[in-house]
Amino acid sequence: MNKLISHCSEHERYPITSKIVMESVLTGDLLSNITNLFTQTEYCLAFLTADDCCIKDGEQVYRLRQNVVFELGMAIFRLGRERCILLSDFDPTKHEVDLPSDLKGIDIKYFSPDNMNQVFGDVLEKILQLSSKDNNGDIPQYDHLLERTEHYVNYGELFSSCSNLESKEDTYLKSVLNYWLEECASFEHLEERCLYFLERIGFISMFGRHDWVYDFLENIKALTANYRQQDVAYCGKKSISFIHNLSGVVREYVQSKIKNESTDSTEYDELLNMLTLHSAETSGVKNPLALTVYYDYLGLLHLHLYETKKDEEHLKEAISCFKKVLEEYADYTDLGLRIWSGFISYNLARCYLLQYGILSNTEDAKNAQKYFSVASVIRKSWLKQGSFNQVIRSALSYEYFICKIEEINSHSLMNHKSSEEISQEYKLLERELESYLLKSEQLERLVFVQNLLTERQKKTLSEHPLAEDLL
């Protein structure tokens, strides 16, 4: 059965993996370890074999191994009756095997050397069919992920799946990362783990600059460190190298942001060289999520290099990368929240604002305000997700407020609004911010927003002293 599941995972790319209890739990607190194993499991296959002999009513009968019966009870309590599948190498209708009475009302599948493959195949099919209930009736399958031209993610459920985490407000975000790490580790293949990580990479900034965020990325590094010969044979050398390299570069980029407030051009140059070492154009990868992340971070690196070197070619490359994502890939990556459009529109707006500062071009001004407005509207919609935990909404609001501040600032830089109007908008945004601020120290990103708002208001007031009286 274990070999059958492994073959299904390896060759057909179903997201399924198996663990044998006595191979997974060998030392330490046995009961605690088994409990944890069931907590991380969705199904239990229990093999009820007639291993023991006992005397009952003066007669010798066969009996199940008692620790198996005990563990099965734990599994039924944890997973539910439907997700526990019982198999036996004896006919359960015969009386020579002593069965607990509670098991007599549960279907037990009888297998023998003659029908073993058929029974085990049926069991695997049942597990896959049960899993399909959460996937619109489709059996989940992660085959040929890098060749797909669509990669839709239900980002509305990304955090709601963590809603049952029992944790205090100030540690909730840390619990979310731990949950993601466990899920990522449950995937068997490199491309699955890399894409799982890339689905979430855009949200890492909202967790703040903490050691435990850095540690999460280090653990991701370990999970995506190497690929195997099987991965090369299945995906192709260029494709697997591309997704492996992409995951590593964006992880290093985010880690550098956590470690330092500022990064010098040398580090950005190194990251850019690493990213283009395995380019999207030659990789054969068609997955829109992978290509979205590739061109987004390629654009970000060019944008940072422009800010440090003032070479306008970097700014042009950044604009080209961000436009490519919006025009070709972003619409094929999620099911309604437009997550990547919200990220990319903001980045593109920053580029046009910088280009306006160079050329004072009216078209650049229009584009900057257009994309700031689009990004603000999209990001504001994220905060209306009722399924999100309050801590998540507050953390996500960081993305909205940063964008809104820059949008207001762009009106000021381009002299499209008066100082009085700018001050009024900052004041309204400050009031809006208060509804998302929590006492948790983990949400220091919102404290950063609060301080930034205060600075911008002071600057506006210094340029137009009468604005304070008008407010």
PDB file of C-alpha atoms in Angstrom, residues 17 19 36-37 39-42 78 165 174-188 193 196 200 216 219-220 223:
ATOM      1  CA  THR A  17       2.286  10.931   0.799  1.00  0.00           C
ATOM      2  CA  LYS A  19       3.841   7.451   6.679  1.00  0.00           C
ATOM      3  CA  ASN A  36       1.114  14.735  16.524  1.00  0.00           C
ATOM      4  CA  LEU A  37       1.295  12.397  13.542  1.00  0.00           C
ATOM      5  CA  THR A  39      -2.771  15.941  13.751  1.00  0.00           C
ATOM      6  CA  GLN A  40      -0.735  16.328  10.548  1.00  0.00           C
ATOM      7  CA  THR A  41      -2.670  13.633   8.686  1.00  0.00           C
ATOM      8  CA  GLU A  42      -5.885  13.630   6.650  1.00  0.00           C
ATOM      9  CA  ARG A  78      -9.152  12.908  15.359  1.00  0.00           C
ATOM     10  CA  LEU A 165      -5.095  28.290  14.718  1.00  0.00           C
ATOM     11  CA  LYS A 174       4.154  33.368  13.650  1.00  0.00           C
ATOM     12  CA  SER A 175       1.671  30.466  13.820  1.00  0.00           C
ATOM     13  CA  VAL A 176       0.607  31.165  10.226  1.00  0.00           C
ATOM     14  CA  LEU A 177       4.200  30.830   9.017  1.00  0.00           C
ATOM     15  CA  ASN A 178       4.606  27.587  10.961  1.00  0.00           C
ATOM     16  CA  TYR A 179       1.404  26.302   9.346  1.00  0.00           C
ATOM     17  CA  TRP A 180       2.687  27.235   5.878  1.00  0.00           C
ATOM     18  CA  LEU A 181       5.998  25.550   6.576  1.00  0.00           C
ATOM     19  CA  GLU A 182       4.312  22.281   7.541  1.00  0.00           C
ATOM     20  CA  GLU A 183       2.135  22.387   4.431  1.00  0.00           C
ATOM     21  CA  CYS A 184       5.114  23.094   2.190  1.00  0.00           C
ATOM     22  CA  ALA A 185       7.029  20.191   3.725  1.00  0.00           C
ATOM     23  CA  SER A 186       4.100  17.850   2.993  1.00  0.00           C
ATOM     24  CA  PHE A 187       4.746  18.121  -0.761  1.00  0.00           C
ATOM     25  CA  GLU A 188       7.054  15.486  -2.174  1.00  0.00           C
ATOM     26  CA  ARG A 193       7.312  23.158  -2.862  1.00  0.00           C
ATOM     27  CA  TYR A 196       3.733  26.762  -2.889  1.00  0.00           C
ATOM     28  CA  ARG A 200       2.913  33.323  -0.724  1.00  0.00           C
ATOM     29  CA  PHE A 216      10.906  30.621   8.178  1.00  0.00           C
ATOM     30  CA  ASN A 219      13.531  26.508   6.598  1.00  0.00           C
ATOM     31  CA  ILE A 220      12.089  27.110   3.117  1.00  0.00           C
ATOM     32  CA  LEU A 223      12.985  22.389   1.832  1.00  0.00           C
TER      33      LEU A 223
END
